[in-house]
Amino acid sequence: MKVCELERSLFESFPKEDAESWDHVGLSVGDPDSAVGHVLVALDATANMVRRAYDAGANVLLAHHPVYIAAPDVFVPRAGSHPQAAAAVFEAARLGVSVLSFHTNLDRSRAAQELLPRLMGLEAQCSLEHPESLGSPGLGSIAAIPDRLTLQELAQRAAQAFDTAPRVWGDRDTPISSCAFLGGSLGDLGESALKCGADAIICGEAGYHVCQDLAARGMGIILLGHDASETPFTRILAEAATRAGVPSDSIQIADPPRQWWTIEGGRS
């Protein structure tokens, strides 16, 4: 299988037209006609991850996040005063690692809609973008909470399911019967969650004023961290690569690095 053939097959699973117009998906750097050997699947296409792919014997880095949205002005060995994408592309070209990414088109897939609730033992009912049409491509999902947890109990379960320390907005004793899920940034989809009747939303990150407004209107918000909320999507990519014809023993999923940390203290 060639890199271009792998890209073509993955676009069948995650159509290019489902990506946002600003997004950069598919092949970013590499020889489309080179043979696919081993594949490293990762959340981010950084210079360090490119080197990890090379050290692991992989000539393809398959990432969820693009190596860049807009190409940097130059490609140099170290980021320094340049965006980190400059070094990532430089390293990929130097080491012969092809970089493929499937971002907002994967976000809209049925697989992404189903996975995040399933990690908490819940079943996705529909997307936030198309609540009236089960199975249609769309961002996020809605799931019923059958045992009517409190917001604090739901956040505790999310912390365990996603292995993170979430930041939570809202009254901890609020009963939750319906929850929205969204990988990555909430953006303006909090309004969609409210229209769908969700009592809470679990996502990666959201702006202060967005959270303040939603919480004042009765919505609980559980912020997992952008990376924690989307790391599970690497499983979707690995499964899609297997369906495309890459042997499963030639695919490795990279454990994401811990890029941030928290300190407890101050006013509780």
mmCIF file of C-alpha atoms in Angstrom:
data_model
loop_
_atom_site.group_PDB
_atom_site.id
_atom_site.type_symbol
_atom_site.label_atom_id
_atom_site.label_comp_id
_atom_site.label_asym_id
_atom_site.label_seq_id
_atom_site.Cartn_x
_atom_site.Cartn_y
_atom_site.Cartn_z
ATOM 1 C CA MET A 1 0.000 0.000 0.000
ATOM 2 C CA LYS A 2 1.201 3.498 -0.884
ATOM 3 C CA VAL A 3 0.799 6.574 1.287
ATOM 4 C CA CYS A 4 -1.616 8.049 -1.258
ATOM 5 C CA GLU A 5 -3.725 4.877 -1.133
ATOM 6 C CA LEU A 6 -3.878 5.022 2.660
ATOM 7 C CA GLU A 7 -4.911 8.667 2.461
ATOM 8 C CA ARG A 8 -7.611 7.847 -0.090
ATOM 9 C CA SER A 9 -9.022 5.061 2.061
ATOM 10 C CA LEU A 10 -9.047 7.207 5.194
ATOM 11 C CA PHE A 11 -10.900 9.947 3.330
ATOM 12 C CA GLU A 12 -13.581 7.322 2.653
ATOM 13 C CA SER A 13 -13.986 6.921 6.420
ATOM 14 C CA PHE A 14 -13.640 10.648 7.123
ATOM 15 C CA PRO A 15 -14.727 12.569 4.003
ATOM 16 C CA LYS A 16 -12.774 15.712 3.214
ATOM 17 C CA GLU A 17 -16.000 17.633 2.664
ATOM 18 C CA ASP A 18 -16.918 17.041 6.328
ATOM 19 C CA ALA A 19 -13.892 19.080 7.474
ATOM 20 C CA GLU A 20 -14.172 22.757 8.318
ATOM 21 C CA SER A 21 -13.186 25.074 5.473
ATOM 22 C CA TRP A 22 -10.233 26.396 7.495
ATOM 23 C CA ASP A 23 -8.915 22.944 8.372
ATOM 24 C CA HIS A 24 -5.918 21.181 6.832
ATOM 25 C CA VAL A 25 -6.512 17.448 6.488
ATOM 26 C CA GLY A 26 -4.851 14.580 4.637
ATOM 27 C CA LEU A 27 -1.184 14.525 3.643
ATOM 28 C CA SER A 28 0.894 17.458 4.933
ATOM 29 C CA VAL A 29 4.411 16.240 4.130
ATOM 30 C CA GLY A 30 5.869 13.107 2.542
ATOM 31 C CA ASP A 31 6.041 11.131 -0.681
ATOM 32 C CA PRO A 32 2.546 10.030 -1.762
ATOM 33 C CA ASP A 33 4.061 7.143 -3.752
ATOM 34 C CA SER A 34 6.182 5.708 -0.934
ATOM 35 C CA ALA A 35 5.167 2.355 0.517
ATOM 36 C CA VAL A 36 3.494 2.354 3.926
ATOM 37 C CA GLY A 37 5.613 0.440 6.416
ATOM 38 C CA HIS A 38 4.811 0.925 10.068
ATOM 39 C CA VAL A 39 2.343 3.566 11.266
ATOM 40 C CA LEU A 40 2.447 5.555 14.500
ATOM 41 C CA VAL A 41 -0.935 7.000 15.479
ATOM 42 C CA ALA A 42 -0.894 10.106 17.684
ATOM 43 C CA LEU A 43 -3.036 12.995 18.804
ATOM 44 C CA ASP A 44 -0.522 15.662 17.732
ATOM 45 C CA ALA A 45 1.926 15.905 14.819
ATOM 46 C CA THR A 46 4.810 17.610 16.632
ATOM 47 C CA ALA A 47 8.539 17.365 15.917
ATOM 48 C CA ASN A 48 8.938 15.122 18.972
ATOM 49 C CA MET A 49 6.194 12.816 17.722
ATOM 50 C CA VAL A 50 7.810 12.667 14.277
ATOM 51 C CA ARG A 51 11.048 11.556 15.943
ATOM 52 C CA ARG A 52 9.144 9.006 18.023
ATOM 53 C CA ALA A 53 7.657 7.599 14.832
ATOM 54 C CA TYR A 54 11.083 7.339 13.240
ATOM 55 C CA ASP A 55 12.624 5.754 16.340
ATOM 56 C CA ALA A 56 9.793 3.209 16.410
ATOM 57 C CA GLY A 57 10.488 2.244 12.801
ATOM 58 C CA ALA A 58 7.380 3.966 11.421
ATOM 59 C CA ASN A 59 7.486 5.893 8.162
ATOM 60 C CA VAL A 60 3.939 7.259 8.579
ATOM 61 C CA LEU A 61 2.691 9.475 11.388
ATOM 62 C CA LEU A 62 -1.109 9.390 11.438
ATOM 63 C CA ALA A 63 -2.406 12.221 13.630
ATOM 64 C CA HIS A 64 -5.721 13.720 14.646
ATOM 65 C CA HIS A 65 -4.463 17.306 14.863
ATOM 66 C CA PRO A 66 -2.854 18.699 11.699
ATOM 67 C CA VAL A 67 0.831 19.531 11.736
ATOM 68 C CA TYR A 68 -0.338 23.022 10.783
ATOM 69 C CA ILE A 69 -3.519 24.856 9.826
ATOM 70 C CA ALA A 70 -1.675 27.541 7.869
ATOM 71 C CA ALA A 71 1.824 26.638 6.679
ATOM 72 C CA PRO A 72 4.667 28.500 8.461
ATOM 73 C CA ASP A 73 6.840 30.885 6.474
ATOM 74 C CA VAL A 74 9.956 28.711 6.867
ATOM 75 C CA PHE A 75 10.822 25.134 7.849
ATOM 76 C CA VAL A 76 13.711 25.030 10.333
ATOM 77 C CA PRO A 77 15.194 22.458 12.744
ATOM 78 C CA ARG A 78 14.141 24.217 15.957
ATOM 79 C CA ALA A 79 10.956 26.090 16.697
ATOM 80 C CA GLY A 80 12.497 29.036 18.572
ATOM 81 C CA SER A 81 10.913 32.183 17.201
ATOM 82 C CA HIS A 82 9.000 30.150 14.605
ATOM 83 C CA PRO A 83 5.849 28.065 15.125
ATOM 84 C CA GLN A 84 6.492 24.483 16.240
ATOM 85 C CA ALA A 85 5.066 23.305 12.916
ATOM 86 C CA ALA A 86 8.221 24.633 11.238
ATOM 87 C CA ALA A 87 10.353 22.080 13.088
ATOM 88 C CA ALA A 88 7.785 19.289 12.729
ATOM 89 C CA VAL A 89 7.696 19.542 8.937
ATOM 90 C CA PHE A 90 11.494 19.896 8.786
ATOM 91 C CA GLU A 91 11.973 16.726 10.845
ATOM 92 C CA ALA A 92 9.382 14.785 8.846
ATOM 93 C CA ALA A 93 11.085 15.655 5.557
ATOM 94 C CA ARG A 94 14.557 14.983 6.974
ATOM 95 C CA LEU A 95 13.629 11.582 8.405
ATOM 96 C CA GLY A 96 11.328 10.465 5.587
ATOM 97 C CA VAL A 97 8.195 10.305 7.742
ATOM 98 C CA SER A 98 4.930 11.046 5.939
ATOM 99 C CA VAL A 99 2.417 12.979 8.046
ATOM 100 C CA LEU A 100 -1.319 12.447 7.562
ATOM 101 C CA SER A 101 -4.006 14.077 9.677
ATOM 102 C CA PHE A 102 -7.780 13.738 9.945
ATOM 103 C CA HIS A 103 -9.208 16.421 12.157
ATOM 104 C CA THR A 104 -12.645 18.042 11.954
ATOM 105 C CA ASN A 105 -13.728 15.472 9.373
ATOM 106 C CA LEU A 106 -13.064 12.755 11.967
ATOM 107 C CA ASP A 107 -14.779 14.893 14.625
ATOM 108 C CA ARG A 108 -17.986 14.688 12.585
ATOM 109 C CA SER A 109 -17.857 10.905 12.154
ATOM 110 C CA ARG A 110 -20.331 8.536 13.746
ATOM 111 C CA ALA A 111 -17.375 6.791 15.387
ATOM 112 C CA ALA A 112 -16.414 10.012 17.210
ATOM 113 C CA GLN A 113 -20.022 10.694 18.218
ATOM 114 C CA GLU A 114 -20.306 7.257 19.809
ATOM 115 C CA LEU A 115 -16.891 6.829 21.418
ATOM 116 C CA LEU A 116 -16.830 9.552 24.064
ATOM 117 C CA PRO A 117 -20.178 8.595 25.696
ATOM 118 C CA ARG A 118 -19.278 4.912 25.427
ATOM 119 C CA LEU A 119 -16.166 5.480 27.532
ATOM 120 C CA MET A 120 -18.566 6.372 30.354
ATOM 121 C CA GLY A 121 -20.947 3.488 29.673
ATOM 122 C CA LEU A 122 -23.461 5.681 27.826
ATOM 123 C CA GLU A 123 -25.026 5.535 24.377
ATOM 124 C CA ALA A 124 -24.985 8.408 21.899
ATOM 125 C CA GLN A 125 -28.417 9.342 20.603
ATOM 126 C CA CYS A 126 -27.600 11.994 17.993
ATOM 127 C CA SER A 127 -25.113 14.737 17.173
ATOM 128 C CA LEU A 128 -25.320 18.313 18.441
ATOM 129 C CA GLU A 129 -25.416 19.636 14.886
ATOM 130 C CA HIS A 130 -28.175 17.306 13.645
ATOM 131 C CA PRO A 131 -30.261 16.238 16.648
ATOM 132 C CA GLU A 132 -33.177 15.300 14.417
ATOM 133 C CA SER A 133 -31.194 12.854 12.268
ATOM 134 C CA LEU A 134 -29.535 9.889 13.969
ATOM 135 C CA GLY A 135 -26.375 8.846 12.161
ATOM 136 C CA SER A 136 -25.831 12.049 10.174
ATOM 137 C CA PRO A 137 -22.294 13.489 10.250
ATOM 138 C CA GLY A 138 -22.081 16.143 12.928
ATOM 139 C CA LEU A 139 -20.071 17.456 15.837
ATOM 140 C CA GLY A 140 -20.640 16.130 19.330
ATOM 141 C CA SER A 141 -23.379 13.925 20.700
ATOM 142 C CA ILE A 142 -26.132 13.697 23.291
ATOM 143 C CA ALA A 143 -26.566 10.789 25.707
ATOM 144 C CA ALA A 144 -29.147 10.059 28.377
ATOM 145 C CA ILE A 145 -27.971 9.534 31.977
ATOM 146 C CA PRO A 146 -30.178 6.647 33.132
ATOM 147 C CA ASP A 147 -29.250 6.782 36.834
ATOM 148 C CA ARG A 148 -29.644 10.593 37.052
ATOM 149 C CA LEU A 149 -26.274 11.448 38.552
ATOM 150 C CA THR A 150 -25.429 14.742 40.185
ATOM 151 C CA LEU A 151 -23.009 17.000 38.359
ATOM 152 C CA GLN A 152 -20.299 16.119 40.873
ATOM 153 C CA GLU A 153 -20.851 12.374 40.385
ATOM 154 C CA LEU A 154 -20.810 12.802 36.607
ATOM 155 C CA ALA A 155 -17.558 14.776 36.803
ATOM 156 C CA GLN A 156 -15.976 12.094 38.999
ATOM 157 C CA ARG A 157 -16.888 9.422 36.452
ATOM 158 C CA ALA A 158 -15.511 11.576 33.638
ATOM 159 C CA ALA A 159 -12.248 12.051 35.527
ATOM 160 C CA GLN A 160 -11.833 8.283 35.777
ATOM 161 C CA ALA A 161 -12.948 7.521 32.217
ATOM 162 C CA PHE A 162 -10.637 10.107 30.627
ATOM 163 C CA ASP A 163 -7.803 9.919 33.178
ATOM 164 C CA THR A 164 -7.730 13.638 33.830
ATOM 165 C CA ALA A 165 -8.511 16.307 36.432
ATOM 166 C CA PRO A 166 -11.461 18.232 35.002
ATOM 167 C CA ARG A 167 -12.483 21.790 35.807
ATOM 168 C CA VAL A 168 -16.208 21.941 36.522
ATOM 169 C CA TRP A 169 -18.701 24.800 36.301
ATOM 170 C CA GLY A 170 -22.135 24.604 37.932
ATOM 171 C CA ASP A 171 -23.843 23.516 41.131
ATOM 172 C CA ARG A 172 -22.310 20.187 42.128
ATOM 173 C CA ASP A 173 -25.684 18.845 43.364
ATOM 174 C CA THR A 174 -27.552 19.533 40.116
ATOM 175 C CA PRO A 175 -29.221 16.322 38.848
ATOM 176 C CA ILE A 176 -28.152 15.395 35.325
ATOM 177 C CA SER A 177 -30.476 13.363 33.099
ATOM 178 C CA SER A 178 -28.984 14.262 29.700
ATOM 179 C CA CYS A 179 -25.383 15.085 28.825
ATOM 180 C CA ALA A 180 -23.704 16.455 25.707
ATOM 181 C CA PHE A 181 -20.221 15.326 24.652
ATOM 182 C CA LEU A 182 -17.729 17.123 22.433
ATOM 183 C CA GLY A 183 -14.050 16.519 21.822
ATOM 184 C CA GLY A 184 -11.806 19.585 21.801
ATOM 185 C CA SER A 185 -13.125 23.151 22.019
ATOM 186 C CA LEU A 186 -16.764 23.904 22.824
ATOM 187 C CA GLY A 187 -16.928 27.063 20.705
ATOM 188 C CA ASP A 188 -20.571 28.066 20.243
ATOM 189 C CA LEU A 189 -21.997 24.550 20.533
ATOM 190 C CA GLY A 190 -23.113 25.171 24.109
ATOM 191 C CA GLU A 191 -26.212 26.774 22.595
ATOM 192 C CA SER A 192 -26.855 23.607 20.597
ATOM 193 C CA ALA A 193 -26.511 21.532 23.766
ATOM 194 C CA LEU A 194 -29.103 23.703 25.501
ATOM 195 C CA LYS A 195 -31.505 23.381 22.568
ATOM 196 C CA CYS A 196 -31.081 19.589 22.720
ATOM 197 C CA GLY A 197 -32.147 19.618 26.374
ATOM 198 C CA ALA A 198 -28.768 18.684 27.846
ATOM 199 C CA ASP A 199 -28.234 19.423 31.550
ATOM 200 C CA ALA A 200 -24.440 19.249 31.216
ATOM 201 C CA ILE A 201 -21.726 19.102 28.614
ATOM 202 C CA ILE A 202 -18.409 17.270 28.750
ATOM 203 C CA CYS A 203 -15.793 18.772 26.431
ATOM 204 C CA GLY A 204 -12.123 19.612 26.197
ATOM 205 C CA GLU A 205 -12.098 23.346 26.800
ATOM 206 C CA ALA A 206 -14.260 26.457 26.654
ATOM 207 C CA GLY A 207 -13.832 30.185 27.226
ATOM 208 C CA TYR A 208 -14.435 31.748 30.615
ATOM 209 C CA HIS A 209 -17.371 33.890 29.534
ATOM 210 C CA VAL A 210 -18.938 31.004 27.634
ATOM 211 C CA CYS A 211 -18.804 28.821 30.754
ATOM 212 C CA GLN A 212 -20.027 31.666 32.973
ATOM 213 C CA ASP A 213 -23.038 32.256 30.733
ATOM 214 C CA LEU A 214 -23.964 28.583 30.350
ATOM 215 C CA ALA A 215 -23.618 27.900 34.089
ATOM 216 C CA ALA A 216 -25.859 30.884 34.889
ATOM 217 C CA ARG A 217 -28.491 29.316 32.624
ATOM 218 C CA GLY A 218 -28.336 25.995 34.460
ATOM 219 C CA MET A 219 -25.849 24.068 32.318
ATOM 220 C CA GLY A 220 -23.088 22.090 34.002
ATOM 221 C CA ILE A 221 -19.757 22.196 32.153
ATOM 222 C CA ILE A 222 -17.012 19.605 32.652
ATOM 223 C CA LEU A 223 -13.726 20.629 31.021
ATOM 224 C CA LEU A 224 -11.437 17.631 30.552
ATOM 225 C CA GLY A 225 -8.562 19.397 28.819
ATOM 226 C CA HIS A 226 -8.393 19.527 25.038
ATOM 227 C CA ASP A 227 -5.921 16.652 24.796
ATOM 228 C CA ALA A 228 -7.700 14.393 27.290
ATOM 229 C CA SER A 229 -10.988 14.780 25.423
ATOM 230 C CA GLU A 230 -9.533 13.813 22.028
ATOM 231 C CA THR A 231 -6.853 11.254 22.863
ATOM 232 C CA PRO A 232 -9.492 8.484 22.462
ATOM 233 C CA PHE A 233 -9.816 9.480 18.795
ATOM 234 C CA THR A 234 -6.441 7.855 18.127
ATOM 235 C CA ARG A 235 -8.225 4.501 18.514
ATOM 236 C CA ILE A 236 -10.626 5.506 15.748
ATOM 237 C CA LEU A 237 -7.703 6.367 13.472
ATOM 238 C CA ALA A 238 -5.921 3.092 14.223
ATOM 239 C CA GLU A 239 -9.064 1.066 13.464
ATOM 240 C CA ALA A 240 -9.597 2.985 10.216
ATOM 241 C CA ALA A 241 -5.989 2.320 9.164
ATOM 242 C CA THR A 242 -6.535 -1.390 9.807
ATOM 243 C CA ARG A 243 -9.683 -1.372 7.673
ATOM 244 C CA ALA A 244 -7.659 0.401 4.960
ATOM 245 C CA GLY A 245 -5.315 -2.578 4.791
ATOM 246 C CA VAL A 246 -2.445 -1.742 7.148
ATOM 247 C CA PRO A 247 -1.702 -4.871 9.227
ATOM 248 C CA SER A 248 -2.676 -4.348 12.866
ATOM 249 C CA ASP A 249 0.790 -5.414 14.014
ATOM 250 C CA SER A 250 2.235 -2.563 11.929
ATOM 251 C CA ILE A 251 0.208 0.062 13.813
ATOM 252 C CA GLN A 252 1.196 1.549 17.161
ATOM 253 C CA ILE A 253 -0.755 4.118 19.171
ATOM 254 C CA ALA A 254 1.475 6.633 20.930
ATOM 255 C CA ASP A 255 0.778 7.457 24.556
ATOM 256 C CA PRO A 256 0.283 11.225 24.624
ATOM 257 C CA PRO A 257 2.785 13.239 26.637
ATOM 258 C CA ARG A 258 1.537 15.098 29.708
ATOM 259 C CA GLN A 259 1.907 18.659 28.434
ATOM 260 C CA TRP A 260 0.326 20.491 31.352
ATOM 261 C CA TRP A 261 -0.116 20.078 35.076
ATOM 262 C CA THR A 262 -2.112 21.549 37.926
ATOM 263 C CA ILE A 263 -1.424 22.770 41.455
ATOM 264 C CA GLU A 264 -4.002 22.430 44.193
ATOM 265 C CA GLY A 265 -4.178 25.283 46.660
ATOM 266 C CA GLY A 266 -5.499 28.735 47.170
ATOM 267 C CA ARG A 267 -9.137 29.401 47.963
ATOM 268 C CA SER A 268 -11.246 26.230 47.772
#
